[in-house]
GROMACS .gro file of C-alpha atoms in nm:
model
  212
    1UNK     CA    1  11.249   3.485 -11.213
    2UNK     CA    2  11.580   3.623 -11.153
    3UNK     CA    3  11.707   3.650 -11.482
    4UNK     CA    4  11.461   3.982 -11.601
    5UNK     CA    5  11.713   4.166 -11.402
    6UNK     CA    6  11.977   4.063 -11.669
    7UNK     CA    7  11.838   4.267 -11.948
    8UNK     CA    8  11.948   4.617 -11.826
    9UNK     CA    9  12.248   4.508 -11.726
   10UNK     CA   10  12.310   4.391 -12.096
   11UNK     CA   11  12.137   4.678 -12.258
   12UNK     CA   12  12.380   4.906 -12.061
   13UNK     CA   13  12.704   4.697 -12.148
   14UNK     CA   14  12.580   4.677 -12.505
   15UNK     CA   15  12.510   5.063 -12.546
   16UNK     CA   16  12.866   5.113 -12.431
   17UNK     CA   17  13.025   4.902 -12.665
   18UNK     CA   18  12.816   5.061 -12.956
   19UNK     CA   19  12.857   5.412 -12.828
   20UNK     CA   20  13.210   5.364 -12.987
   21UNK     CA   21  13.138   5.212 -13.311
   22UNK     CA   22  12.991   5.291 -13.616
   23UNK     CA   23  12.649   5.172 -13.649
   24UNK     CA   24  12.316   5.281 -13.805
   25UNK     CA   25  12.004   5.250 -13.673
   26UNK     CA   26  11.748   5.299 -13.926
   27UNK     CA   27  11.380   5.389 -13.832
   28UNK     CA   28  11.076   5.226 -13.977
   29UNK     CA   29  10.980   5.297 -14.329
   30UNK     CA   30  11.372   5.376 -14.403
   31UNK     CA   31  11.442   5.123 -14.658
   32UNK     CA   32  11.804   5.158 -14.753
   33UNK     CA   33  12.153   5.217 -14.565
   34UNK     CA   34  12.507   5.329 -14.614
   35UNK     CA   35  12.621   4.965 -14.670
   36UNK     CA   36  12.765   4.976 -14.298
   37UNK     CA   37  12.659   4.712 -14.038
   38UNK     CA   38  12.340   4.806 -13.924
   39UNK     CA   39  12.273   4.660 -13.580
   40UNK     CA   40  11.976   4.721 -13.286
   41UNK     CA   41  12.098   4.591 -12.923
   42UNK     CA   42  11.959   4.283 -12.846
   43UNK     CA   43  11.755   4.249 -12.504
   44UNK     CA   44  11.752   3.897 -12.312
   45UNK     CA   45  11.460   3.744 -12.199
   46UNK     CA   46  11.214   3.999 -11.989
   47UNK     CA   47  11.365   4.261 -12.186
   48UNK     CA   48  11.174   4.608 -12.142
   49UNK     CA   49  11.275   4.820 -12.493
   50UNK     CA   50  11.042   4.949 -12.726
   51UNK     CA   51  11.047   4.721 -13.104
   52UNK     CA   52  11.245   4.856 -13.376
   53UNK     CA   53  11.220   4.772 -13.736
   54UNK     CA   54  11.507   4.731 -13.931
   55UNK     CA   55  11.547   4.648 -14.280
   56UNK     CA   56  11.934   4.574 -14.416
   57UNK     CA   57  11.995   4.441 -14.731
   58UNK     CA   58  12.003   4.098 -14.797
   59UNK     CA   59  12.315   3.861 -14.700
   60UNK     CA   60  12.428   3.585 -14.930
   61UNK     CA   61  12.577   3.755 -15.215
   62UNK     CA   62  12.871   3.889 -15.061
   63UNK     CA   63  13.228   3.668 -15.079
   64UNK     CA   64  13.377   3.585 -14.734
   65UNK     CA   65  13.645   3.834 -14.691
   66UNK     CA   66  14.019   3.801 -14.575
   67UNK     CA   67  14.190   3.468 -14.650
   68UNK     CA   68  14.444   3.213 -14.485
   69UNK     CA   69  14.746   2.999 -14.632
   70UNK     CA   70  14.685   2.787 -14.266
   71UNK     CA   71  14.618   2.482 -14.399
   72UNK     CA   72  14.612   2.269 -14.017
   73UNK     CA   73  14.324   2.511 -13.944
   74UNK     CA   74  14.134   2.465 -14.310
   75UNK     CA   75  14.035   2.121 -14.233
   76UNK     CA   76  13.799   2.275 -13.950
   77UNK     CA   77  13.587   2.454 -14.162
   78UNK     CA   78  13.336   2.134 -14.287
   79UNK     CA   79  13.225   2.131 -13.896
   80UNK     CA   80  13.117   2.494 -13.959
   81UNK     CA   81  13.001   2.470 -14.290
   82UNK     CA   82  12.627   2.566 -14.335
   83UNK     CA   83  12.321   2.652 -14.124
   84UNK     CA   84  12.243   2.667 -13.780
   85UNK     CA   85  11.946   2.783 -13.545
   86UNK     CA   86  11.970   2.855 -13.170
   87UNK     CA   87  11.796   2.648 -12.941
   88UNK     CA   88  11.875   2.753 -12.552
   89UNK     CA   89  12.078   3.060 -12.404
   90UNK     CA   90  12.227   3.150 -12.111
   91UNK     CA   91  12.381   3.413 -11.854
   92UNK     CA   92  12.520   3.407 -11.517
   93UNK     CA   93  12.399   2.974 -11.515
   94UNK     CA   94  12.032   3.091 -11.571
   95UNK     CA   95  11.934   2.847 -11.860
   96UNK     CA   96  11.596   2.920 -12.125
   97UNK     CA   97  11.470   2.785 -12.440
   98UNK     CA   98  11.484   3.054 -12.713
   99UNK     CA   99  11.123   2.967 -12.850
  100UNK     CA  100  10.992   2.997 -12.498
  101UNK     CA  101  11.117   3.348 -12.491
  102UNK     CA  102  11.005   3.421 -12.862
  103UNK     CA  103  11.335   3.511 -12.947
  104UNK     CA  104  11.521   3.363 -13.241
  105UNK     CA  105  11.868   3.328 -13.388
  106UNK     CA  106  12.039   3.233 -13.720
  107UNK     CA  107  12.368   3.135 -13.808
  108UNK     CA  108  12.526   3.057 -14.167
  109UNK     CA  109  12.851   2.981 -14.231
  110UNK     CA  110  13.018   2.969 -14.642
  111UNK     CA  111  13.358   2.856 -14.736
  112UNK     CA  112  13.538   3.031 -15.026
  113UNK     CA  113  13.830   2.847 -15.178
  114UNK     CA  114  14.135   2.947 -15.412
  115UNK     CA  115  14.377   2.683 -15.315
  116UNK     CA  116  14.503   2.470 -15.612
  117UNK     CA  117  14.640   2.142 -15.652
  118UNK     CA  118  14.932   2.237 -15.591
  119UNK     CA  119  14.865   2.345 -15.244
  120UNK     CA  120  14.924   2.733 -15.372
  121UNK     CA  121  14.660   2.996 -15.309
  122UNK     CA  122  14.447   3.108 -15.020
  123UNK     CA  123  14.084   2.959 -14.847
  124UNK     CA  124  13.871   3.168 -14.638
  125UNK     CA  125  13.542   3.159 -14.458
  126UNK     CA  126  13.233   3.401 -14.415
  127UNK     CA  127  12.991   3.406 -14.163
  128UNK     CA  128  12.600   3.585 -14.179
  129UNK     CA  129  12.452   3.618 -13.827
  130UNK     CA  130  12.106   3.714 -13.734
  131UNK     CA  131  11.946   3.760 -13.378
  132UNK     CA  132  11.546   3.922 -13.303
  133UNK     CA  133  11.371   3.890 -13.008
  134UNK     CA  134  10.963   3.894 -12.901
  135UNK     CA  135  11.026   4.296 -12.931
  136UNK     CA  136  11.097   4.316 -13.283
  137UNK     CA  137  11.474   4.397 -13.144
  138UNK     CA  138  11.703   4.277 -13.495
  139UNK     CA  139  12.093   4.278 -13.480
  140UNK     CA  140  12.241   4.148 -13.828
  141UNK     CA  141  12.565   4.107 -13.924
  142UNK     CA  142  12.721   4.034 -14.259
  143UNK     CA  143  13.009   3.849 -14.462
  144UNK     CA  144  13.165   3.828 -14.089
  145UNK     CA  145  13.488   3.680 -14.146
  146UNK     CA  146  13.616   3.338 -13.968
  147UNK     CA  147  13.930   3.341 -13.782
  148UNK     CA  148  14.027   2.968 -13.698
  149UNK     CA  149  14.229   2.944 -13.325
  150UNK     CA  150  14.391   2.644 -13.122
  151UNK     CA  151  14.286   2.535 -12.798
  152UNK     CA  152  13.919   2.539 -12.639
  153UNK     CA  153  13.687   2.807 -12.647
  154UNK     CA  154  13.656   2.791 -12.256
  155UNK     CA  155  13.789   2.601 -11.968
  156UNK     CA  156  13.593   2.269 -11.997
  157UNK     CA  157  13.510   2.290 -12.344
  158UNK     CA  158  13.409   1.951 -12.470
  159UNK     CA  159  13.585   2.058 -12.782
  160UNK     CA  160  13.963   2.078 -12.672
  161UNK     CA  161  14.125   2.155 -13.047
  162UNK     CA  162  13.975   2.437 -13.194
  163UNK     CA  163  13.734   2.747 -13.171
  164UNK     CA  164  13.686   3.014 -13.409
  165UNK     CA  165  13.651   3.433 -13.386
  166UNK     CA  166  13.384   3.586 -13.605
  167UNK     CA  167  13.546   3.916 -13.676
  168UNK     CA  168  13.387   4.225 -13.847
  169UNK     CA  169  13.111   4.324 -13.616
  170UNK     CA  170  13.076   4.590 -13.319
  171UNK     CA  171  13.358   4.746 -13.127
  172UNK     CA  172  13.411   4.634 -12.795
  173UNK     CA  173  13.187   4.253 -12.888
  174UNK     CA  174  13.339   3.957 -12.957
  175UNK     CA  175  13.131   3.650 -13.109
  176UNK     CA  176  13.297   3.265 -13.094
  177UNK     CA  177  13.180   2.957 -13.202
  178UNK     CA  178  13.308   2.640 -13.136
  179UNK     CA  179  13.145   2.263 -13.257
  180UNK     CA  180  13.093   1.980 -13.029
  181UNK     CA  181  13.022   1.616 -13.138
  182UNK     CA  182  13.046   1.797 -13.498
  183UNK     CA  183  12.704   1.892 -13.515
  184UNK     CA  184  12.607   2.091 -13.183
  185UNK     CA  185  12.738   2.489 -13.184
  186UNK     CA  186  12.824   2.700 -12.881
  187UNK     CA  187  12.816   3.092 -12.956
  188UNK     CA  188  12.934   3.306 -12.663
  189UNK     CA  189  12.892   3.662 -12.735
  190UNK     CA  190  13.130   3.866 -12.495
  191UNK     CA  191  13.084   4.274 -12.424
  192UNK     CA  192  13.423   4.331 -12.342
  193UNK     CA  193  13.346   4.666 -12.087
  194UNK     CA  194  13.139   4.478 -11.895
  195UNK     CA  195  13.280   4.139 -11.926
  196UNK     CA  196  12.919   4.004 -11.939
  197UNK     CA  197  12.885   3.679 -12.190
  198UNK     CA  198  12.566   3.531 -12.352
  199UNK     CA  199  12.593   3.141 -12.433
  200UNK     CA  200  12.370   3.016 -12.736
  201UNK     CA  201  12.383   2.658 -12.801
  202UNK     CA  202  12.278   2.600 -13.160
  203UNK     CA  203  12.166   2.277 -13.379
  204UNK     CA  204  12.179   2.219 -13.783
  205UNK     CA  205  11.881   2.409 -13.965
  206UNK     CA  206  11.995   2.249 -14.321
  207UNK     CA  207  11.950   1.914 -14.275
  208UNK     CA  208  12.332   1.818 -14.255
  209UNK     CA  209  12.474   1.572 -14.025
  210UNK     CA  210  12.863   1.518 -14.056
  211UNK     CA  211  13.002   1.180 -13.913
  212UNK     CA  212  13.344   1.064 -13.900
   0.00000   0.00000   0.00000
């Protein structure tokens, strides 16, 4: 299948970008960090890297960092709001289930408001993202903060008003999310020096369903 040649590609792209950055790998047995990100490069499907076991501290506790007084964008955030699991991926138009490939991927998404009656005061919105694949390969990221935008996410985005930026993770990577028929999620994870994007479509893990 054409797309095991995809995985070096990545992995190369991906070193790059985390060459640059500040991130800790920590090796088996190692069970505390600095309190940095702590991220392993995720292979695609066919990948050919050896496992590596990470352990991070737990996400959940932390507040959602940064804040907005943009209140046309707050009204966004209930699409977002809660959890989500990844169902298919995608590079270069060559499609695969996630399960098929043992590979797995969480999102969670928590508001944080201190807007008053009034209208005074400032809303924000975190976001907890979690990736392994069938070689033990972990990437986590934590309290990621949501950035709200105008427009689509792509050209031909079924959503046409909005996308958001998860920002607080690797140099050089850029996650966005975007929600289509309010409860289907598109993730498109971009390695800027090699301009190579992974798709993730996503569906609700919690049990949610929003409707007009």
């Amino acid at each position: 299948m054409k797309r095991r040649w995809y995985p070096l590609a990545l992995l190369l792209a991906l070193a790059v970008s985390l060459t640059a950055c500040q991130v800790e790998f920590i090796p088996r047995g190692q069970p505390e960090n600095n309190g940095g990100t702590t991220i392993d490069t995720p292979p695609l499907p066919g990948g050919n890297t050896d496992p590596v076991d990470v352990t991070d501290p737990v996400g959940g506790d932390e507040e959602p960092s940064g804040g907005s007084t943009d209140y046309t964008m707050e009204k966004y955030r209930r699409y977002l709001e809660g959890e989500w699991a990844g169902v298919e991926g995608e590079i270069e138009g060559d499609r695969y289930k996630l399960a098929d490939e043992e590979m797995s991927l969480t999102l969670t998404f928590m508001s944080a408001d201190g807007v008053t009656e009034d209208g005074h005061g400032t809303w924000s919105m975190g976001a907890w993202y979690e990736y392994t694949d069938s070689y033990g390969n972990h990437e986590k990221l934590d309290g990621l903060h949501v950035e709200f935008h105008k427009g689509p996410m792509y050209y031909g985005c079924a959503n046409e008003e909005w996308y958001a930026e998860l920002v607080g993770g690797p140099e050089n990577v850029e996650y966005t999310v975007t929600v289509i028929d309010n409860n289907y999620l598109e993730l498109y994870r971009y390695v800027k020096d090699s301009a190579m994007v992974w798709f993730v479509s996503c569906e609700r893990s919690d049990g949610r369903w929003i409707e007009e």
